[in-house]
PDB file of C-alpha atoms and ligand atoms in Angstrom:
ATOM      1  CA  UNK A 387      63.787 -67.344 -20.452  1.00 68.00           C
ATOM      2  CA  UNK A 388      61.040 -65.863 -18.298  1.00 93.00           C
ATOM      3  CA  UNK A 389      62.210 -67.391 -15.042  1.00 97.00           C
ATOM      4  CA  UNK A 390      59.588 -65.520 -13.021  1.00 97.00           C
ATOM      5  CA  UNK A 391      56.675 -67.212 -14.793  1.00 97.00           C
ATOM      6  CA  UNK A 392      54.933 -69.976 -12.894  1.00 97.00           C
ATOM      7  CA  UNK A 393      54.734 -72.109 -16.046  1.00 97.00           C
ATOM      8  CA  UNK A 394      58.537 -71.815 -16.548  1.00 97.00           C
ATOM      9  CA  UNK A 395      59.245 -72.712 -12.922  1.00 97.00           C
ATOM     10  CA  UNK A 396      56.909 -75.732 -13.151  1.00 97.00           C
ATOM     11  CA  UNK A 397      58.540 -76.836 -16.433  1.00 97.00           C
ATOM     12  CA  UNK A 398      62.037 -76.600 -14.910  1.00 97.00           C
ATOM     13  CA  UNK A 399      60.895 -78.536 -11.832  1.00 97.00           C
ATOM     14  CA  UNK A 400      59.444 -81.293 -14.014  1.00 97.00           C
ATOM     15  CA  UNK A 401      62.437 -81.476 -16.388  1.00 96.00           C
ATOM     16  CA  UNK A 402      64.944 -81.728 -13.522  1.00 97.00           C
ATOM     17  CA  UNK A 403      62.697 -83.692 -11.184  1.00 97.00           C
ATOM     18  CA  UNK A 404      63.260 -80.878  -8.676  1.00 98.00           C
ATOM     19  CA  UNK A 405      61.160 -80.520  -5.565  1.00 97.00           C
ATOM     20  CA  UNK A 406      61.029 -77.253  -3.646  1.00 97.00           C
ATOM     21  CA  UNK A 407      62.492 -77.534  -0.168  1.00 97.00           C
ATOM     22  CA  UNK A 408      60.578 -75.864   2.631  1.00 95.00           C
ATOM     23  CA  UNK A 409      63.485 -76.267   5.040  1.00 96.00           C
ATOM     24  CA  UNK A 410      65.795 -74.293   2.687  1.00 97.00           C
ATOM     25  CA  UNK A 411      63.241 -71.467   2.483  1.00 96.00           C
ATOM     26  CA  UNK A 412      62.574 -71.990  -1.222  1.00 98.00           C
ATOM     27  CA  UNK A 413      59.835 -69.522  -2.143  1.00 97.00           C
ATOM     28  CA  UNK A 414      60.497 -68.295  -5.663  1.00 98.00           C
ATOM     29  CA  UNK A 415      59.501 -64.888  -7.023  1.00 98.00           C
ATOM     30  CA  UNK A 416      56.908 -64.846  -9.796  1.00 98.00           C
ATOM     31  CA  UNK A 417      56.579 -61.079 -10.261  1.00 97.00           C
ATOM     32  CA  UNK A 418      59.150 -59.435 -12.517  1.00 97.00           C
ATOM     33  CA  UNK A 419      58.389 -56.011 -10.997  1.00 97.00           C
ATOM     34  CA  UNK A 420      59.902 -57.222  -7.709  1.00 98.00           C
ATOM     35  CA  UNK A 421      63.064 -58.366  -9.505  1.00 98.00           C
ATOM     36  CA  UNK A 422      63.373 -54.940 -11.138  1.00 98.00           C
ATOM     37  CA  UNK A 423      62.817 -53.224  -7.792  1.00 98.00           C
ATOM     38  CA  UNK A 424      65.620 -55.226  -6.135  1.00 98.00           C
ATOM     39  CA  UNK A 425      68.123 -54.705  -8.965  1.00 98.00           C
ATOM     40  CA  UNK A 426      67.384 -51.003  -9.458  1.00 98.00           C
ATOM     41  CA  UNK A 427      67.033 -50.447  -5.696  1.00 98.00           C
ATOM     42  CA  UNK A 428      70.513 -51.898  -5.183  1.00 98.00           C
ATOM     43  CA  UNK A 429      71.988 -49.331  -7.575  1.00 97.00           C
ATOM     44  CA  UNK A 430      74.057 -52.059  -9.293  1.00 98.00           C
ATOM     45  CA  UNK A 431      75.730 -50.594 -12.372  1.00 98.00           C
ATOM     46  CA  UNK A 432      77.827 -51.828 -15.303  1.00 98.00           C
ATOM     47  CA  UNK A 433      81.126 -51.696 -13.378  1.00 98.00           C
ATOM     48  CA  UNK A 434      79.862 -53.412 -10.215  1.00 98.00           C
ATOM     49  CA  UNK A 435      80.149 -56.827  -8.651  1.00 98.00           C
ATOM     50  CA  UNK A 436      76.892 -58.333  -7.394  1.00 98.00           C
ATOM     51  CA  UNK A 437      76.965 -61.025  -4.755  1.00 98.00           C
ATOM     52  CA  UNK A 438      73.637 -62.819  -4.724  1.00 98.00           C
ATOM     53  CA  UNK A 439      72.567 -64.963  -1.780  1.00 98.00           C
ATOM     54  CA  UNK A 440      70.315 -67.906  -2.683  1.00 98.00           C
ATOM     55  CA  UNK A 441      69.725 -67.652  -6.447  1.00 98.00           C
ATOM     56  CA  UNK A 442      67.142 -70.467  -6.641  1.00 98.00           C
ATOM     57  CA  UNK A 443      66.583 -71.057 -10.372  1.00 98.00           C
ATOM     58  CA  UNK A 444      68.340 -67.773 -11.205  1.00 98.00           C
ATOM     59  CA  UNK A 445      65.552 -65.270 -11.729  1.00 98.00           C
ATOM     60  CA  UNK A 446      67.303 -62.403  -9.899  1.00 98.00           C
ATOM     61  CA  UNK A 447      70.751 -63.583 -11.040  1.00 98.00           C
ATOM     62  CA  UNK A 448      69.654 -63.262 -14.671  1.00 98.00           C
ATOM     63  CA  UNK A 449      68.529 -59.640 -14.186  1.00 98.00           C
ATOM     64  CA  UNK A 450      71.616 -58.777 -12.102  1.00 98.00           C
ATOM     65  CA  UNK A 451      73.887 -60.197 -14.820  1.00 98.00           C
ATOM     66  CA  UNK A 452      72.316 -57.787 -17.326  1.00 98.00           C
ATOM     67  CA  UNK A 453      72.913 -54.833 -14.988  1.00 98.00           C
ATOM     68  CA  UNK A 454      76.365 -55.523 -13.503  1.00 98.00           C
ATOM     69  CA  UNK A 455      79.890 -56.409 -14.634  1.00 98.00           C
ATOM     70  CA  UNK A 456      79.986 -59.629 -12.658  1.00 98.00           C
ATOM     71  CA  UNK A 457      77.626 -61.717 -10.525  1.00 98.00           C
ATOM     72  CA  UNK A 458      78.586 -64.287  -7.933  1.00 98.00           C
ATOM     73  CA  UNK A 459      75.608 -66.382  -6.836  1.00 98.00           C
ATOM     74  CA  UNK A 460      75.914 -68.524  -3.694  1.00 98.00           C
ATOM     75  CA  UNK A 461      73.478 -71.452  -3.533  1.00 98.00           C
ATOM     76  CA  UNK A 462      73.420 -74.269  -0.971  1.00 98.00           C
ATOM     77  CA  UNK A 463      71.097 -76.724  -2.751  1.00 98.00           C
ATOM     78  CA  UNK A 464      73.083 -79.117  -4.965  1.00 98.00           C
ATOM     79  CA  UNK A 465      69.936 -79.901  -6.980  1.00 98.00           C
ATOM     80  CA  UNK A 466      69.760 -76.271  -8.123  1.00 98.00           C
ATOM     81  CA  UNK A 467      73.326 -76.168  -9.497  1.00 98.00           C
ATOM     82  CA  UNK A 468      72.595 -77.978 -12.817  1.00 98.00           C
ATOM     83  CA  UNK A 469      69.450 -75.876 -13.161  1.00 98.00           C
ATOM     84  CA  UNK A 470      71.416 -72.648 -12.677  1.00 98.00           C
ATOM     85  CA  UNK A 471      74.034 -73.849 -15.173  1.00 98.00           C
ATOM     86  CA  UNK A 472      71.220 -74.235 -17.681  1.00 97.00           C
ATOM     87  CA  UNK A 473      69.188 -71.080 -16.979  1.00 98.00           C
ATOM     88  CA  UNK A 474      72.234 -68.800 -16.845  1.00 98.00           C
ATOM     89  CA  UNK A 475      74.222 -70.411 -19.684  1.00 98.00           C
ATOM     90  CA  UNK A 476      73.764 -67.355 -21.918  1.00 97.00           C
ATOM     91  CA  UNK A 477      75.678 -65.120 -19.438  1.00 98.00           C
ATOM     92  CA  UNK A 478      79.477 -65.085 -19.450  1.00 98.00           C
ATOM     93  CA  UNK A 479      79.737 -62.920 -16.320  1.00 98.00           C
ATOM     94  CA  UNK A 480      78.111 -65.231 -13.761  1.00 98.00           C
ATOM     95  CA  UNK A 481      79.878 -67.555 -11.331  1.00 98.00           C
ATOM     96  CA  UNK A 482      77.867 -69.954  -9.213  1.00 98.00           C
ATOM     97  CA  UNK A 483      79.314 -71.006  -5.893  1.00 98.00           C
ATOM     98  CA  UNK A 484      77.781 -74.149  -4.433  1.00 98.00           C
ATOM     99  CA  UNK A 485      78.048 -73.392  -0.708  1.00 98.00           C
ATOM    100  CA  UNK A 486      76.331 -72.394   2.486  1.00 98.00           C
ATOM    101  CA  UNK A 487      76.476 -68.595   2.565  1.00 98.00           C
ATOM    102  CA  UNK A 488      76.993 -68.682   6.334  1.00 98.00           C
ATOM    103  CA  UNK A 489      80.207 -70.659   5.820  1.00 98.00           C
ATOM    104  CA  UNK A 490      81.457 -68.676   2.830  1.00 98.00           C
ATOM    105  CA  UNK A 491      84.273 -66.162   3.200  1.00 98.00           C
ATOM    106  CA  UNK A 492      82.649 -63.436   1.119  1.00 98.00           C
ATOM    107  CA  UNK A 493      85.548 -61.010   1.673  1.00 98.00           C
ATOM    108  CA  UNK A 494      87.902 -63.598   0.138  1.00 98.00           C
ATOM    109  CA  UNK A 495      85.543 -64.043  -2.839  1.00 98.00           C
ATOM    110  CA  UNK A 496      85.444 -60.281  -3.396  1.00 98.00           C
ATOM    111  CA  UNK A 497      89.254 -60.009  -3.118  1.00 98.00           C
ATOM    112  CA  UNK A 498      89.658 -62.852  -5.627  1.00 98.00           C
ATOM    113  CA  UNK A 499      87.302 -61.194  -8.114  1.00 98.00           C
ATOM    114  CA  UNK A 500      88.987 -57.817  -7.731  1.00 98.00           C
ATOM    115  CA  UNK A 501      92.411 -59.381  -8.259  1.00 98.00           C
ATOM    116  CA  UNK A 502      91.104 -61.123 -11.392  1.00 98.00           C
ATOM    117  CA  UNK A 503      89.843 -57.755 -12.679  1.00 98.00           C
ATOM    118  CA  UNK A 504      86.266 -58.941 -13.228  1.00 98.00           C
ATOM    119  CA  UNK A 505      84.865 -55.615 -12.006  1.00 98.00           C
ATOM    120  CA  UNK A 506      86.163 -52.110 -11.316  1.00 98.00           C
ATOM    121  CA  UNK A 507      83.271 -50.571  -9.385  1.00 98.00           C
ATOM    122  CA  UNK A 508      81.739 -51.351  -6.026  1.00 98.00           C
ATOM    123  CA  UNK A 509      80.141 -54.413  -4.477  1.00 98.00           C
ATOM    124  CA  UNK A 510      76.380 -54.758  -4.140  1.00 98.00           C
ATOM    125  CA  UNK A 511      74.958 -57.670  -2.170  1.00 98.00           C
ATOM    126  CA  UNK A 512      71.402 -58.750  -2.914  1.00 98.00           C
ATOM    127  CA  UNK A 513      68.993 -61.619  -2.542  1.00 98.00           C
ATOM    128  CA  UNK A 514      65.595 -62.962  -1.723  1.00 97.00           C
ATOM    129  CA  UNK A 515      66.829 -64.437   1.514  1.00 94.00           C
ATOM    130  CA  UNK A 516      65.990 -67.838   2.907  1.00 93.00           C
ATOM    131  CA  UNK A 517      63.875 -66.545   5.794  1.00 91.00           C
ATOM    132  CA  UNK A 518      65.083 -69.105   8.331  1.00 92.00           C
ATOM    133  CA  UNK A 519      68.532 -67.470   8.431  1.00 96.00           C
ATOM    134  CA  UNK A 520      67.826 -63.814   7.610  1.00 97.00           C
ATOM    135  CA  UNK A 521      69.290 -62.374  10.812  1.00 97.00           C
ATOM    136  CA  UNK A 522      72.502 -64.475  10.898  1.00 97.00           C
ATOM    137  CA  UNK A 523      73.148 -63.612   7.235  1.00 98.00           C
ATOM    138  CA  UNK A 524      72.726 -59.867   7.767  1.00 98.00           C
ATOM    139  CA  UNK A 525      74.613 -59.722  11.067  1.00 97.00           C
ATOM    140  CA  UNK A 526      77.375 -61.970   9.683  1.00 97.00           C
ATOM    141  CA  UNK A 527      77.952 -59.605   6.750  1.00 97.00           C
ATOM    142  CA  UNK A 528      77.926 -56.525   8.990  1.00 97.00           C
ATOM    143  CA  UNK A 529      80.058 -57.906  11.821  1.00 96.00           C
ATOM    144  CA  UNK A 530      82.663 -59.297   9.441  1.00 96.00           C
ATOM    145  CA  UNK A 531      82.921 -55.885   7.765  1.00 95.00           C
ATOM    146  CA  UNK A 532      82.393 -57.254   4.255  1.00 96.00           C
ATOM    147  CA  UNK A 533      83.439 -54.593   1.764  1.00 95.00           C
ATOM    148  CA  UNK A 534      80.056 -53.867   0.163  1.00 98.00           C
ATOM    149  CA  UNK A 535      78.426 -50.548  -0.613  1.00 98.00           C
ATOM    150  CA  UNK A 536      74.930 -51.868  -0.035  1.00 98.00           C
ATOM    151  CA  UNK A 537      72.881 -54.936   0.832  1.00 98.00           C
ATOM    152  CA  UNK A 538      69.460 -55.046  -0.849  1.00 98.00           C
ATOM    153  CA  UNK A 539      67.448 -57.952   0.409  1.00 98.00           C
ATOM    154  CA  UNK A 540      63.972 -59.332   0.661  1.00 98.00           C
ATOM    155  CA  UNK A 541      62.875 -60.693   4.013  1.00 98.00           C
ATOM    156  CA  UNK A 542      59.738 -61.277   6.073  1.00 97.00           C
ATOM    157  CA  UNK A 543      57.984 -57.951   6.561  1.00 98.00           C
ATOM    158  CA  UNK A 544      58.014 -58.441  10.328  1.00 97.00           C
ATOM    159  CA  UNK A 545      61.838 -58.718  10.380  1.00 98.00           C
ATOM    160  CA  UNK A 546      62.174 -55.694   8.078  1.00 98.00           C
ATOM    161  CA  UNK A 547      59.891 -53.730  10.417  1.00 98.00           C
ATOM    162  CA  UNK A 548      62.158 -54.635  13.344  1.00 98.00           C
ATOM    163  CA  UNK A 549      65.266 -53.586  11.446  1.00 98.00           C
ATOM    164  CA  UNK A 550      63.918 -50.150  10.505  1.00 98.00           C
ATOM    165  CA  UNK A 551      62.049 -49.469  13.775  1.00 98.00           C
ATOM    166  CA  UNK A 552      62.574 -46.232  15.682  1.00 98.00           C
ATOM    167  CA  UNK A 553      62.959 -45.884  19.475  1.00 98.00           C
ATOM    168  CA  UNK A 554      59.686 -46.019  21.361  1.00 96.00           C
ATOM    169  CA  UNK A 555      58.022 -48.492  19.022  1.00 96.00           C
ATOM    170  CA  UNK A 556      57.188 -52.090  19.851  1.00 94.00           C
ATOM    171  CA  UNK A 557      59.327 -53.409  16.979  1.00 97.00           C
ATOM    172  CA  UNK A 558      62.445 -51.536  18.177  1.00 98.00           C
ATOM    173  CA  UNK A 559      65.056 -53.860  19.613  1.00 97.00           C
ATOM    174  CA  UNK A 560      68.658 -55.055  19.550  1.00 97.00           C
ATOM    175  CA  UNK A 561      68.396 -55.893  15.824  1.00 98.00           C
ATOM    176  CA  UNK A 562      67.236 -52.321  14.988  1.00 98.00           C
ATOM    177  CA  UNK A 563      70.134 -50.783  16.928  1.00 98.00           C
ATOM    178  CA  UNK A 564      72.735 -53.169  15.495  1.00 98.00           C
ATOM    179  CA  UNK A 565      71.728 -52.770  11.850  1.00 98.00           C
ATOM    180  CA  UNK A 566      71.203 -49.005  12.145  1.00 98.00           C
ATOM    181  CA  UNK A 567      74.645 -48.689  13.746  1.00 98.00           C
ATOM    182  CA  UNK A 568      76.250 -50.167  10.628  1.00 98.00           C
ATOM    183  CA  UNK A 569      73.830 -48.987   7.935  1.00 98.00           C
ATOM    184  CA  UNK A 570      71.466 -46.406   6.656  1.00 98.00           C
ATOM    185  CA  UNK A 571      68.185 -48.339   6.277  1.00 98.00           C
ATOM    186  CA  UNK A 572      65.625 -47.678   3.586  1.00 98.00           C
ATOM    187  CA  UNK A 573      62.569 -49.657   2.445  1.00 98.00           C
ATOM    188  CA  UNK A 574      62.580 -50.361  -1.298  1.00 98.00           C
ATOM    189  CA  UNK A 575      59.154 -52.003  -1.538  1.00 98.00           C
ATOM    190  CA  UNK A 576      56.566 -54.216   0.126  1.00 98.00           C
ATOM    191  CA  UNK A 577      55.874 -57.563  -1.494  1.00 98.00           C
ATOM    192  CA  UNK A 578      52.653 -59.554  -1.159  1.00 98.00           C
ATOM    193  CA  UNK A 579      52.900 -63.232  -0.233  1.00 98.00           C
ATOM    194  CA  UNK A 580      50.735 -63.914  -3.307  1.00 98.00           C
ATOM    195  CA  UNK A 581      53.669 -63.445  -5.701  1.00 98.00           C
ATOM    196  CA  UNK A 582      55.744 -66.377  -4.431  1.00 98.00           C
ATOM    197  CA  UNK A 583      55.757 -70.014  -5.461  1.00 97.00           C
ATOM    198  CA  UNK A 584      54.869 -71.631  -3.122  1.00 97.00           C
ATOM    199  CA  UNK A 585      53.004 -68.930  -1.213  1.00 97.00           C
ATOM    200  CA  UNK A 586      54.520 -68.305   2.241  1.00 96.00           C
ATOM    201  CA  UNK A 587      52.367 -67.442   5.267  1.00 95.00           C
ATOM    202  CA  UNK A 588      53.557 -63.844   5.543  1.00 96.00           C
ATOM    203  CA  UNK A 589      54.188 -60.776   3.378  1.00 98.00           C
ATOM    204  CA  UNK A 590      57.700 -59.580   2.604  1.00 98.00           C
ATOM    205  CA  UNK A 591      59.630 -56.369   2.377  1.00 98.00           C
ATOM    206  CA  UNK A 592      62.763 -55.357   0.482  1.00 98.00           C
ATOM    207  CA  UNK A 593      65.227 -53.249   2.457  1.00 98.00           C
ATOM    208  CA  UNK A 594      68.305 -51.480   1.174  1.00 98.00           C
ATOM    209  CA  UNK A 595      71.036 -51.308   3.813  1.00 98.00           C
ATOM    210  CA  UNK A 596      73.682 -48.795   2.776  1.00 98.00           C
ATOM    211  CA  UNK A 597      76.904 -49.360   4.708  1.00 98.00           C
ATOM    212  CA  UNK A 598      77.920 -46.214   6.574  1.00 97.00           C
ATOM    213  CA  UNK A 599      81.330 -44.714   5.862  1.00 94.00           C
ATOM    214  CA  UNK A 600      81.286 -43.179   9.324  1.00 94.00           C
ATOM    215  CA  UNK A 601      79.541 -44.775  12.249  1.00 95.00           C
ATOM    216  CA  UNK A 602      76.740 -42.664  13.798  1.00 96.00           C
ATOM    217  CA  UNK A 603      78.355 -42.690  17.273  1.00 98.00           C
ATOM    218  CA  UNK A 604      81.876 -42.721  18.669  1.00 97.00           C
ATOM    219  CA  UNK A 605      82.526 -45.728  20.856  1.00 98.00           C
ATOM    220  CA  UNK A 606      85.397 -46.452  23.210  1.00 97.00           C
ATOM    221  CA  UNK A 607      84.667 -50.165  22.872  1.00 97.00           C
ATOM    222  CA  UNK A 608      82.273 -51.619  20.279  1.00 96.00           C
ATOM    223  CA  UNK A 609      81.854 -54.845  22.221  1.00 97.00           C
ATOM    224  CA  UNK A 610      80.753 -52.971  25.353  1.00 97.00           C
ATOM    225  CA  UNK A 611      78.162 -51.150  23.230  1.00 98.00           C
ATOM    226  CA  UNK A 612      76.682 -54.367  21.833  1.00 97.00           C
ATOM    227  CA  UNK A 613      76.681 -56.022  25.249  1.00 97.00           C
ATOM    228  CA  UNK A 614      74.783 -53.068  26.724  1.00 98.00           C
ATOM    229  CA  UNK A 615      72.289 -53.176  23.848  1.00 98.00           C
ATOM    230  CA  UNK A 616      71.773 -56.931  24.192  1.00 97.00           C
ATOM    231  CA  UNK A 617      71.608 -56.689  27.990  1.00 97.00           C
ATOM    232  CA  UNK A 618      69.098 -53.841  27.896  1.00 97.00           C
ATOM    233  CA  UNK A 619      66.793 -55.590  25.441  1.00 97.00           C
ATOM    234  CA  UNK A 620      67.375 -59.027  26.980  1.00 94.00           C
ATOM    235  CA  UNK A 621      64.913 -58.012  29.656  1.00 90.00           C
ATOM    236  CA  UNK A 622      63.036 -55.298  27.807  1.00 86.00           C
ATOM    237  CA  UNK A 623      60.170 -55.039  30.308  1.00 90.00           C
ATOM    238  CA  UNK A 624      62.620 -54.137  33.074  1.00 95.00           C
ATOM    239  CA  UNK A 625      63.997 -50.710  33.818  1.00 97.00           C
ATOM    240  CA  UNK A 626      67.602 -50.025  32.813  1.00 97.00           C
ATOM    241  CA  UNK A 627      68.697 -50.099  36.463  1.00 97.00           C
ATOM    242  CA  UNK A 628      67.619 -53.733  36.515  1.00 96.00           C
ATOM    243  CA  UNK A 629      68.309 -54.918  32.972  1.00 97.00           C
ATOM    244  CA  UNK A 630      71.892 -53.593  32.923  1.00 97.00           C
ATOM    245  CA  UNK A 631      72.816 -55.131  36.277  1.00 96.00           C
ATOM    246  CA  UNK A 632      75.153 -58.032  35.551  1.00 96.00           C
ATOM    247  CA  UNK A 633      76.066 -56.787  32.063  1.00 96.00           C
ATOM    248  CA  UNK A 634      79.886 -56.934  31.865  1.00 96.00           C
ATOM    249  CA  UNK A 635      79.801 -57.820  35.554  1.00 96.00           C
ATOM    250  CA  UNK A 636      78.277 -54.475  36.629  1.00 96.00           C
ATOM    251  CA  UNK A 637      76.837 -54.329  40.147  1.00 96.00           C
ATOM    252  CA  UNK A 638      73.592 -52.461  40.817  1.00 96.00           C
ATOM    253  CA  UNK A 639      75.620 -49.621  42.354  1.00 97.00           C
ATOM    254  CA  UNK A 640      77.929 -49.422  39.324  1.00 97.00           C
ATOM    255  CA  UNK A 641      74.922 -49.336  36.971  1.00 97.00           C
ATOM    256  CA  UNK A 642      73.583 -46.392  38.965  1.00 97.00           C
ATOM    257  CA  UNK A 643      76.906 -44.527  38.544  1.00 97.00           C
ATOM    258  CA  UNK A 644      77.154 -45.364  34.851  1.00 97.00           C
ATOM    259  CA  UNK A 645      73.624 -44.160  34.128  1.00 98.00           C
ATOM    260  CA  UNK A 646      74.216 -40.972  36.104  1.00 98.00           C
ATOM    261  CA  UNK A 647      77.393 -40.322  34.124  1.00 97.00           C
ATOM    262  CA  UNK A 648      75.549 -40.962  30.834  1.00 98.00           C
ATOM    263  CA  UNK A 649      72.710 -38.660  31.962  1.00 98.00           C
ATOM    264  CA  UNK A 650      70.090 -41.404  31.577  1.00 98.00           C
ATOM    265  CA  UNK A 651      67.288 -41.974  34.062  1.00 98.00           C
ATOM    266  CA  UNK A 652      67.453 -45.527  35.448  1.00 97.00           C
ATOM    267  CA  UNK A 653      63.678 -45.970  35.349  1.00 97.00           C
ATOM    268  CA  UNK A 654      63.697 -45.850  31.550  1.00 97.00           C
ATOM    269  CA  UNK A 655      63.548 -49.028  29.446  1.00 97.00           C
ATOM    270  CA  UNK A 656      65.880 -50.029  26.609  1.00 97.00           C
ATOM    271  CA  UNK A 657      63.141 -49.597  23.999  1.00 97.00           C
ATOM    272  CA  UNK A 658      63.125 -45.815  24.614  1.00 97.00           C
ATOM    273  CA  UNK A 659      66.871 -45.297  24.064  1.00 98.00           C
ATOM    274  CA  UNK A 660      68.361 -43.817  20.901  1.00 98.00           C
ATOM    275  CA  UNK A 661      71.649 -45.152  19.525  1.00 98.00           C
ATOM    276  CA  UNK A 662      73.367 -42.048  20.954  1.00 98.00           C
ATOM    277  CA  UNK A 663      72.023 -42.854  24.404  1.00 98.00           C
ATOM    278  CA  UNK A 664      73.181 -46.483  24.200  1.00 98.00           C
ATOM    279  CA  UNK A 665      76.598 -45.146  23.139  1.00 98.00           C
ATOM    280  CA  UNK A 666      76.696 -42.783  26.138  1.00 98.00           C
ATOM    281  CA  UNK A 667      75.953 -45.700  28.468  1.00 98.00           C
ATOM    282  CA  UNK A 668      78.524 -47.976  26.798  1.00 98.00           C
ATOM    283  CA  UNK A 669      81.205 -45.297  26.930  1.00 98.00           C
ATOM    284  CA  UNK A 670      80.483 -44.668  30.610  1.00 98.00           C
ATOM    285  CA  UNK A 671      80.831 -48.422  31.205  1.00 97.00           C
ATOM    286  CA  UNK A 672      84.155 -48.493  29.330  1.00 97.00           C
ATOM    287  CA  UNK A 673      85.461 -45.480  31.266  1.00 95.00           C
ATOM    288  CA  UNK A 674      84.456 -47.077  34.520  1.00 91.00           C
ATOM    289  CA  UNK A 675      86.281 -50.267  33.542  1.00 91.00           C
ATOM    290  CA  UNK A 676      89.527 -48.411  32.899  1.00 89.00           C
ATOM    291  CA  UNK A 677      89.365 -46.518  36.221  1.00 79.00           C
TER     292      UNK A 677
HETATM  293  N1  SAM B 968      66.397 -65.985  -5.615  1.00 84.53           N
HETATM  294  C1  SAM B 968      65.336 -66.949  -5.842  1.00 84.53           C
HETATM  295  C2  SAM B 968      64.030 -66.217  -6.041  1.00 84.53           C
HETATM  296  O1  SAM B 968      63.949 -65.075  -5.593  1.00 84.53           O
HETATM  297  O2  SAM B 968      63.103 -66.752  -6.631  1.00 84.53           O
HETATM  298  C3  SAM B 968      65.216 -67.936  -4.699  1.00 84.53           C
HETATM  299  C4  SAM B 968      64.973 -67.346  -3.326  1.00 84.53           C
HETATM  300  S1  SAM B 968      64.549 -68.527  -2.083  1.00 84.53           S
HETATM  301  C5  SAM B 968      63.602 -67.488  -0.990  1.00 84.53           C
HETATM  302  C6  SAM B 968      66.033 -68.735  -1.113  1.00 84.53           C
HETATM  303  C7  SAM B 968      67.165 -69.467  -1.802  1.00 84.53           C
HETATM  304  O3  SAM B 968      68.270 -69.564  -0.888  1.00 84.53           O
HETATM  305  C8  SAM B 968      66.864 -70.901  -2.217  1.00 84.53           C
HETATM  306  O4  SAM B 968      67.343 -71.125  -3.505  1.00 84.53           O
HETATM  307  C9  SAM B 968      67.627 -71.753  -1.196  1.00 84.53           C
HETATM  308  O5  SAM B 968      68.016 -73.027  -1.683  1.00 84.53           O
HETATM  309  C10 SAM B 968      68.825 -70.861  -0.908  1.00 84.53           C
HETATM  310  N2  SAM B 968      69.471 -71.101   0.400  1.00 84.53           N
HETATM  311  C11 SAM B 968      68.889 -71.518   1.551  1.00 84.53           C
HETATM  312  N3  SAM B 968      69.795 -71.593   2.548  1.00 84.53           N
HETATM  313  C12 SAM B 968      70.979 -71.193   2.015  1.00 84.53           C
HETATM  314  C13 SAM B 968      72.301 -71.050   2.538  1.00 84.53           C
HETATM  315  N4  SAM B 968      72.568 -71.325   3.817  1.00 84.53           N
HETATM  316  N5  SAM B 968      73.286 -70.647   1.710  1.00 84.53           N
HETATM  317  C14 SAM B 968      73.018 -70.367   0.408  1.00 84.53           C
HETATM  318  N6  SAM B 968      71.790 -70.468  -0.152  1.00 84.53           N
HETATM  319  C15 SAM B 968      70.775 -70.874   0.637  1.00 84.53           C
END
């Protein structure tokens, strides 16, 4: 079945009396090249487990099932479950989970599949994400330490630009630092809004996030690091001397000492700091707290 073709999608909608839900971010892909880019970009191979977020009518699931040993597709919309059962019936390696991905214990799903011997390779997460929850999905996977080798996902281009931004650019912020702390970030492709049904307002981008085996910086306390990052960017127009005051209860005087210890000029702003510099600040904060 050519699930990417507009005529197929319309026929499925009519047969199942299915209406696309804007609030669930249902914009379906109609360009098979994009599907191929996501599957090949993810590196999913014949021994791997693919976890797909938001399968829709199963266009990416179908291609992933051809490439991988096993595919688990997590879909929230109950009206799509009978459709997926129909469109994916010819695959014996696909399991559909009817659930909210944000409430799903993905580590438990992976452990269950490994115990059942459904795959012997690594885990690749992929999806054309519902845009309204892109950041919570990504940060949830990273913060929970889900055992995946990579996460290859389509999102609004503007969010992708923020994730891959470098220090000094307007797009650089807490999301860039957080994702780059956990992952090596690479852009797989840009996707025009014209290839979705219905057409969204903005273009998209596919990013491959490869989970790092070793973190790029050594931290005394990860939480202190993230609080400094959030604090710094929380008031991004302010200098660090100002924006860090109050973070973890630091007084203005303590911020001055911490920045001096980290070798960072207090007149700088968060958007100019590299991950190493944030780490130096966070470690100075942690040291100060233990003194
Ligand atoms: N993969 C399909 C495609 O590319 O054509 C559909 C992608 S569509 C952008 C996003 C999908 O995620 C929809 O099927 C939507 O119902 C589903 N979805 C939205 N919120 C979800 C959630 N919290 N948990 C799981 N799936 C969700």
